[in-house]
Coordinates of C-alpha atoms and ligand atoms in Angstrom, one line a residue:
X1034 CA 0.0 0.0 0.0
X1035 CA 1.4 3.5 -0.7
X1036 CA 2.2 5.8 2.1
X1037 CA -0.7 8.2 1.6
X1038 CA -3.1 5.3 1.9
X1039 CA -1.3 4.0 5.0
X1040 CA -1.5 7.5 6.6
X1041 CA -5.3 7.7 5.9
X1042 CA -5.7 4.2 7.3
X1043 CA -3.8 5.0 10.4
X1044 CA -5.9 8.2 10.8
X1045 CA -9.2 6.3 10.7
X1046 CA -8.2 2.9 12.3
X1047 CA -5.5 4.3 14.7
X1048 CA -3.6 1.1 14.1
X1049 CA -1.7 -0.8 11.4
X1050 CA -0.1 -4.2 11.1
X1051 CA 3.6 -4.5 11.9
X1052 CA 4.4 -4.7 8.2
X1053 CA 2.4 -1.5 7.5
X1054 CA 4.1 0.3 10.4
X1055 CA 7.4 -0.8 9.0
X1056 CA 6.7 0.9 5.7
X1057 CA 6.1 4.2 7.6
X1058 CA 9.1 3.8 9.9
X1059 CA 11.8 2.5 7.6
X1060 CA 14.2 3.9 6.8
X1061 CA 15.1 5.3 10.2
X1062 CA 17.6 7.8 8.7
X1063 CA 20.1 7.6 11.5
X1064 CA 20.5 4.3 13.2
X1065 CA 18.1 1.8 11.6
X1066 CA 20.3 0.6 8.8
X1067 CA 22.3 -1.8 10.9
X1068 CA 19.7 -4.6 10.9
X1069 CA 19.2 -4.5 7.2
X1070 CA 22.7 -3.6 6.2
X1071 CA 23.8 -5.1 3.0
X1072 CA 27.4 -5.7 2.0
X1073 CA 26.4 -4.2 -1.3
X1074 CA 26.3 -0.5 -0.6
X1075 CA 25.0 0.4 -4.0
X1076 CA 22.0 -1.9 -3.5
X1077 CA 21.5 -0.5 0.0
X1078 CA 21.5 3.0 -1.4
X1079 CA 19.0 2.2 -4.1
X1080 CA 16.8 0.6 -1.4
X1081 CA 16.9 3.6 0.9
X1082 CA 16.4 6.1 -1.9
X1083 CA 13.3 4.2 -2.9
X1084 CA 12.2 4.3 0.7
X1085 CA 12.7 8.1 1.0
X1086 CA 9.6 10.1 1.5
X1087 CA 8.3 12.6 -1.1
X1088 CA 7.3 16.1 -0.1
X1089 CA 3.6 15.2 -0.8
X1090 CA 3.7 12.2 1.5
X1091 CA 5.4 14.2 4.3
X1092 CA 3.0 17.1 4.0
X1093 CA 0.1 14.7 4.1
X1094 CA 1.4 13.0 7.2
X1095 CA 2.0 16.3 9.1
X1096 CA -1.3 18.0 8.0
X1097 CA -3.4 14.9 8.9
X1098 CA -1.7 14.6 12.3
X1099 CA -2.1 18.4 13.0
X1100 CA -5.8 18.0 12.2
X1101 CA -6.1 15.1 14.6
X1102 CA -4.6 17.3 17.4
X1103 CA -6.9 20.2 16.5
X1104 CA -9.9 17.9 16.6
X1105 CA -9.1 17.0 20.3
X1106 CA -7.4 20.1 21.7
X1107 CA -8.0 22.8 19.1
X1108 CA -5.0 25.1 18.5
X1109 CA -4.0 25.0 22.2
X1110 CA -0.4 24.3 23.2
X1111 CA 0.1 23.6 26.9
X1112 CA 3.0 24.8 28.9
X1113 CA 4.9 22.9 31.5
X1114 CA 7.5 24.6 33.6
X1115 CA 10.5 22.2 33.9
X1116 CA 12.5 22.4 37.2
X1117 CA 15.6 20.3 36.9
X1118 CA 16.2 20.0 40.7
X1119 CA 19.1 17.6 40.9
X1120 CA 21.6 16.2 38.5
X1121 CA 22.9 13.5 40.9
X1122 CA 22.0 10.1 39.7
X1123 CA 22.8 6.6 41.0
X1124 CA 22.3 5.1 37.6
X1125 CA 24.7 4.7 34.7
X1126 CA 22.7 4.8 31.5
X1127 CA 25.3 4.7 28.8
X1128 CA 23.8 7.6 26.7
X1129 CA 23.2 10.1 29.5
X1130 CA 25.4 13.0 30.4
X1131 CA 24.5 12.9 34.2
X1132 CA 25.2 9.1 34.5
X1133 CA 27.0 8.4 37.8
X1134 CA 30.3 7.5 36.3
X1135 CA 30.7 10.8 34.5
X1136 CA 33.2 12.5 36.7
X1137 CA 33.1 15.7 34.6
X1138 CA 29.5 16.5 35.4
X1139 CA 29.3 19.3 37.9
X1140 CA 26.7 18.1 40.4
X1141 CA 24.1 20.3 42.1
X1142 CA 20.9 20.0 44.1
X1143 CA 18.2 22.7 44.5
X1144 CA 16.8 23.3 48.0
X1145 CA 13.1 23.2 48.7
X1146 CA 13.1 27.0 48.8
X1147 CA 14.8 27.2 45.4
X1148 CA 12.1 24.9 44.0
X1149 CA 9.3 26.9 45.5
X1150 CA 10.8 30.1 44.2
X1151 CA 10.9 28.6 40.7
X1152 CA 7.2 27.7 41.1
X1153 CA 6.3 31.2 42.3
X1154 CA 8.1 32.7 39.3
X1155 CA 6.5 30.2 37.0
X1156 CA 3.1 30.8 38.3
X1157 CA 3.5 34.5 37.7
X1158 CA 4.5 33.7 34.1
X1159 CA 1.4 31.6 33.5
X1160 CA 2.6 28.1 34.2
X1161 CA -0.1 25.8 35.7
X1162 CA 2.0 22.6 35.6
X1163 CA 5.4 22.2 37.3
X1164 CA 7.5 19.3 36.3
X1165 CA 10.1 18.2 38.9
X1166 CA 12.7 16.3 37.0
X1167 CA 16.0 14.9 38.4
X1168 CA 18.4 12.0 38.3
X1169 CA 17.7 9.1 40.7
X1170 CA 19.2 10.9 43.7
X1171 CA 19.1 9.1 47.0
X1172 CA 19.3 12.4 48.9
X1173 CA 15.7 13.1 47.9
X1174 CA 14.1 10.5 50.1
X1175 CA 10.4 9.8 49.8
X1176 CA 9.9 12.1 52.8
X1177 CA 11.7 15.0 51.1
X1178 CA 9.8 14.5 47.8
X1179 CA 6.5 14.4 49.6
X1180 CA 7.4 17.5 51.6
X1181 CA 8.2 19.4 48.4
X1182 CA 5.2 18.2 46.5
X1183 CA 2.8 19.1 49.3
X1184 CA 4.4 22.5 49.7
X1185 CA 3.9 23.3 46.0
X1186 CA 0.3 22.1 46.1
X1187 CA -0.4 24.2 49.2
X1188 CA 0.9 27.4 47.6
X1189 CA -0.5 26.7 44.2
X1190 CA -3.6 24.5 44.5
X1191 CA -4.7 25.2 41.0
X1192 CA -1.5 23.7 39.5
X1193 CA -0.6 20.2 38.5
X1194 CA 2.7 18.7 39.8
X1195 CA 4.4 16.2 37.6
X1196 CA 7.3 14.1 38.8
X1197 CA 10.1 12.7 36.7
X1198 CA 12.5 11.0 39.1
X1199 CA 12.8 7.5 37.8
X1200 CA 12.1 3.9 39.0
X1201 CA 10.7 3.6 42.6
X1202 CA 8.8 1.1 44.7
X1203 CA 5.0 1.2 44.5
X1204 CA 4.8 2.5 48.1
X1205 CA 6.9 5.5 47.1
X1206 CA 4.8 6.3 44.1
X1207 CA 1.7 6.0 46.3
X1208 CA 3.2 8.3 48.9
X1209 CA 4.0 11.0 46.3
X1210 CA 0.5 10.6 44.9
X1211 CA -1.0 11.0 48.3
X1212 CA 1.1 14.1 48.8
X1213 CA -0.6 15.6 45.7
X1214 CA 1.5 14.6 42.7
X1215 CA -0.8 14.4 39.6
X1216 CA 1.4 13.1 36.9
X1217 CA 4.6 11.0 36.3
X1218 CA 7.0 10.9 33.4
X1219 CA 9.1 7.8 32.9
X1220 CA 10.3 7.0 29.4
X1221 CA 10.6 3.3 28.8
X1222 CA 13.5 4.2 26.4
X1223 CA 13.0 1.0 24.3
X1224 CA 10.8 -2.0 24.4
X1225 CA 13.3 -4.3 22.8
X1226 CA 15.2 -6.2 25.5
X1227 CA 18.4 -6.6 23.6
X1228 CA 18.4 -2.9 22.7
X1229 CA 17.6 -2.0 26.3
X1230 CA 20.7 -3.9 27.4
X1231 CA 22.8 -2.2 24.8
X1232 CA 21.8 1.2 26.3
X1233 CA 21.9 0.3 30.0
X1234 CA 24.1 -1.6 32.5
X1235 CA 22.9 -5.0 33.7
X1236 CA 21.7 -3.5 37.0
X1237 CA 18.7 -2.0 35.1
X1238 CA 15.9 -4.1 33.7
X1239 CA 13.4 -3.3 30.9
X1240 CA 10.6 -5.3 32.6
X1241 CA 11.1 -3.4 35.9
X1242 CA 10.9 -0.1 34.1
X1243 CA 7.8 -1.1 32.2
X1244 CA 6.2 -2.4 35.3
X1245 CA 6.7 0.9 37.0
X1246 CA 4.6 2.6 34.3
X1247 CA 1.7 0.1 34.9
X1248 CA 2.0 0.7 38.7
X1249 CA 1.9 4.4 38.2
X1250 CA -1.2 4.2 36.1
X1251 CA -2.9 1.9 38.5
X1252 CA -2.3 4.4 41.4
X1253 CA -4.1 7.0 39.4
X1254 CA -1.4 9.2 37.9
X1255 CA -1.6 10.6 34.4
X1256 CA 1.4 8.8 33.0
X1257 CA 3.9 9.8 30.3
X1258 CA 6.2 7.2 28.6
X1259 CA 8.5 7.6 25.6
X1260 CA 11.7 6.9 23.8
X1261 CA 14.6 8.6 22.1
X1262 CA 14.5 8.6 18.4
X1263 CA 17.7 7.3 16.7
X1264 CA 19.3 6.0 19.9
X1265 CA 22.3 3.8 19.2
X1266 CA 21.3 0.4 17.6
X1267 CA 17.7 1.3 17.4
X1268 CA 15.9 -0.5 14.6
X1269 CA 12.5 0.0 13.0
X1270 CA 11.5 -3.2 14.6
X1271 CA 12.4 -2.0 18.1
X1272 CA 10.3 1.2 17.4
X1273 CA 7.3 -1.0 16.4
X1274 CA 7.7 -2.9 19.7
X1275 CA 7.5 0.5 21.4
X1276 CA 4.3 1.4 19.6
X1277 CA 2.8 -2.0 20.7
X1278 CA 4.0 -1.3 24.3
X1279 CA 2.3 2.1 24.2
X1280 CA -0.9 0.6 22.9
X1281 CA -0.9 -1.7 25.9
X1282 CA 0.0 1.0 28.4
X1283 CA -2.4 3.6 27.0
X1284 CA -0.4 6.5 28.4
X1285 CA -1.7 10.1 28.7
X1286 CA 1.5 11.6 27.4
X1287 CA 4.3 10.4 25.1
X1288 CA 7.6 12.2 25.2
X1289 CA 9.9 11.6 22.3
X1290 CA 13.0 13.5 21.1
X1291 CA 16.1 12.7 19.1
X1292 CA 19.0 11.0 20.8
X1293 CA 21.9 13.5 20.9
X1294 CA 25.4 12.2 21.8
X1295 CA 27.1 13.5 25.0
X1296 CA 30.8 13.9 24.8
X1297 CA 31.5 12.1 28.1
X1298 CA 29.6 8.9 27.2
X1299 CA 30.6 5.9 25.2
X1300 CA 28.2 7.0 22.5
X1301 CA 30.0 10.3 22.0
X1302 CA 30.7 9.6 18.4
X1303 CA 27.4 8.1 17.5
X1304 CA 25.1 10.1 15.1
X1305 CA 22.2 12.0 16.6
X1306 CA 18.6 11.0 15.8
X1307 CA 17.3 13.1 12.9
X1308 CA 14.7 15.8 12.6
X1309 CA 12.8 13.8 9.9
X1310 CA 12.6 10.6 11.9
X1311 CA 11.4 12.5 15.0
X1312 CA 8.8 14.5 13.1
X1313 CA 7.5 11.4 11.4
X1314 CA 7.2 9.5 14.7
X1315 CA 5.5 12.5 16.3
X1316 CA 2.8 12.4 13.6
X1317 CA 2.5 8.6 13.7
X1318 CA 1.9 8.8 17.5
X1319 CA -0.7 11.6 17.0
X1320 CA -2.6 9.5 14.5
X1321 CA -2.4 6.3 16.7
X1322 CA -3.4 8.2 19.9
X1323 CA -5.4 11.3 18.7
X1324 CA -6.0 12.6 22.2
X1325 CA -2.5 12.1 23.6
X1326 CA -0.5 15.0 25.1
X1327 CA 2.6 15.2 22.9
X1328 CA 5.5 17.5 23.7
X1329 CA 7.7 19.2 21.2
X1330 CA 10.9 18.5 23.2
X1331 CA 14.0 20.6 24.0
X1332 CA 16.1 17.9 22.3
X1333 CA 14.0 18.5 19.1
X1334 CA 14.8 22.3 19.5
X1335 CA 18.4 21.4 19.9
X1336 CA 18.9 19.5 16.7
X1337 CA 17.2 22.2 14.6
X1338 CA 16.5 25.9 15.5
X1339 CA 12.9 25.5 14.4
X1340 CA 12.5 21.9 15.6
X1341 CA 9.8 22.6 18.2
X1342 CA 7.8 24.7 15.7
X1343 CA 8.0 21.9 13.2
X1344 CA 7.0 19.4 16.0
X1345 CA 3.9 21.4 16.7
X1346 CA 3.0 21.5 13.0
X1347 CA 3.4 17.7 13.0
X1348 CA 0.9 17.3 15.8
X1349 CA 2.6 18.1 19.1
X1350 CA 0.7 20.1 21.6
X1351 CA 2.9 20.6 24.7
X1352 CA 6.1 22.5 25.3
X1353 CA 8.2 22.4 28.5
X1354 CA 10.2 25.6 28.9
X1355 CA 12.9 25.5 31.5
X1356 CA 12.2 27.2 34.9
X1357 CA 15.4 26.1 36.6
X1358 CA 17.5 28.9 38.1
X1359 CA 20.0 30.2 35.5
X1360 CA 22.9 29.3 37.8
X1361 CA 22.3 25.5 37.4
X1362 CA 20.9 25.3 33.9
X1363 CA 24.2 24.7 32.2
X1364 CA 24.8 21.7 34.5
X1365 CA 21.7 19.6 33.7
X1366 CA 23.2 18.3 30.5
X1367 CA 21.9 15.0 29.4
X1368 CA 23.3 15.6 25.9
X1369 CA 25.6 18.1 24.2
X1370 CA 24.4 21.5 22.8
X1371 CA 21.3 21.8 24.9
X1372 CA 19.4 25.0 24.1
X1373 CA 18.1 27.7 26.6
X1374 CA 20.9 27.1 29.1
X1375 CA 21.6 30.8 29.4
X1376 CA 18.1 32.3 29.3
X1377 CA 16.0 33.6 32.2
X1378 CA 12.7 31.8 32.7
X1379 CA 10.8 34.9 31.6
X1380 CA 12.8 35.1 28.3
X1381 CA 12.1 31.4 27.6
X1382 CA 8.4 31.9 28.4
X1383 CA 8.0 34.8 25.9
X1384 CA 10.2 33.2 23.3
X1385 CA 8.0 30.1 23.5
X1386 CA 4.9 32.1 23.1
X1387 CA 6.3 33.8 19.9
X1388 CA 7.4 30.4 18.6
X1389 CA 4.0 28.8 19.3
X1390 CA 2.1 31.7 17.7
X1391 CA 4.3 31.4 14.6
X1392 CA 2.8 28.0 14.0
X1393 CA -0.8 29.2 14.1
X1394 CA -1.4 27.8 17.6
X1395 CA -1.7 29.6 20.9
X1396 CA -0.5 29.2 24.4
X1397 CA -3.2 27.8 26.8
X1398 CA -2.9 29.0 30.4
X1399 CA -4.4 26.0 32.2
X1400 CA -3.2 22.8 33.9
X1401 CA -3.6 21.1 30.5
X1402 CA -4.8 17.7 31.8
X1403 CA -5.4 14.9 29.4
X1404 CA -8.9 15.4 27.9
X1405 CA -10.2 12.2 29.6
X1406 CA -9.5 13.7 33.1
X1407 CA -11.8 16.3 34.6
X1408 CA -11.1 18.6 37.6
Ligands
LIG1230 N1 19.9 12.4 24.1 C1 18.6 12.7 24.1 N2 17.8 12.4 25.1 C2 18.4 11.9 26.2 N3 17.8 11.5 27.4 C3 18.8 11.1 28.2 N4 20.0 11.2 27.6 C4 19.8 11.7 26.3 C5 20.6 12.0 25.2 N5 21.9 11.7 25.2 C6 16.4 11.5 27.6 C7 16.0 10.1 28.1 C8 15.4 10.4 29.5 C9 15.0 11.8 29.3 C10 14.8 12.6 30.6 O1 16.0 12.4 28.6 O2 15.0 9.6 27.2 O3 14.3 9.6 29.8
LIG1231 FE1 14.2 29.2 25.9 FE2 13.4 30.1 23.5 S1 12.5 28.7 24.8 S2 15.0 30.9 24.8

């Protein structure tokens, strides 16, 4: 079936067979060739040229996906204020700049007061969701996290609090929820076991991470999962496994952005995920899950100056400007070249507004819950 027909089918059925998805996902420009690599480079090139998208196909994908976003959330783009409150991490994910074995990372932690100040400033700027993101830092015990969450909710009861602090026990997730946390972001990173082990040390398990997501959902969180696009050794088949995992999980949010190498990791010389692959996947996800909350990520803005705008035009409807104090921004470096590390929160906020309006969308000042959730 040609791609235009596949896009239309995905738009109405919200699903395709593996073979059909494969036609939409192959070629992964950056990393996906390994699996299908042919010793005959000329033949391989002919194959990938044939698989390249035409402008008409691409336009059709993006326009159809944007229409699906409009049908569920109109032209609204929701803001989340991101507070990167610790870059200590006990894990050692091979791709990540704040992995524990990176001795070059300059470590920091924000205090509760720092975090509350960020929220106050964010509230003034129109943010109604605060995302507390950090490495897996044992300093932040359950008690400390609950104390911070409840203090934010006390001061700003009309705001949502999202946590993004990694894999924990059910009792911890439950405690944060009881303290007032509304949402949780935990990317599964990949749903292919072999690929998972290529990206992570043996101490980490794909099944455990996936189970965390089901636990979070069963507690009542709005849950966000996701992957990096073009991570080392990612194949189209692995991406299709992620799509199947997402269909099973039924998340409220899906965060995807390109993999970008970090100089102090073993993947320093690997190619970054591409703009095209990321935009295609954003649109595919929008068509599969029409009412999903889908961020145009900072990583997408890092690989192309207009990446986030293009993401919105391809169906994204969330942006997460940085609210962290300027003094620490340059230290939360998961990958090289991260944008907005020198800007004040207010600058990022106004810059994002201009960027969003340039796409024909507008900033929505609200909590921006998933449309299935009422408050
Ligand atoms: N490039 C892009 N994204 C990365 N992340 C971690 N390291 C990188 C990198 N080098 C993503 C992971 C993680 C999220 C917080 O950031 O997907 O879940
Ligand atoms: Fe930070 Fe534009 S979003 S400067």
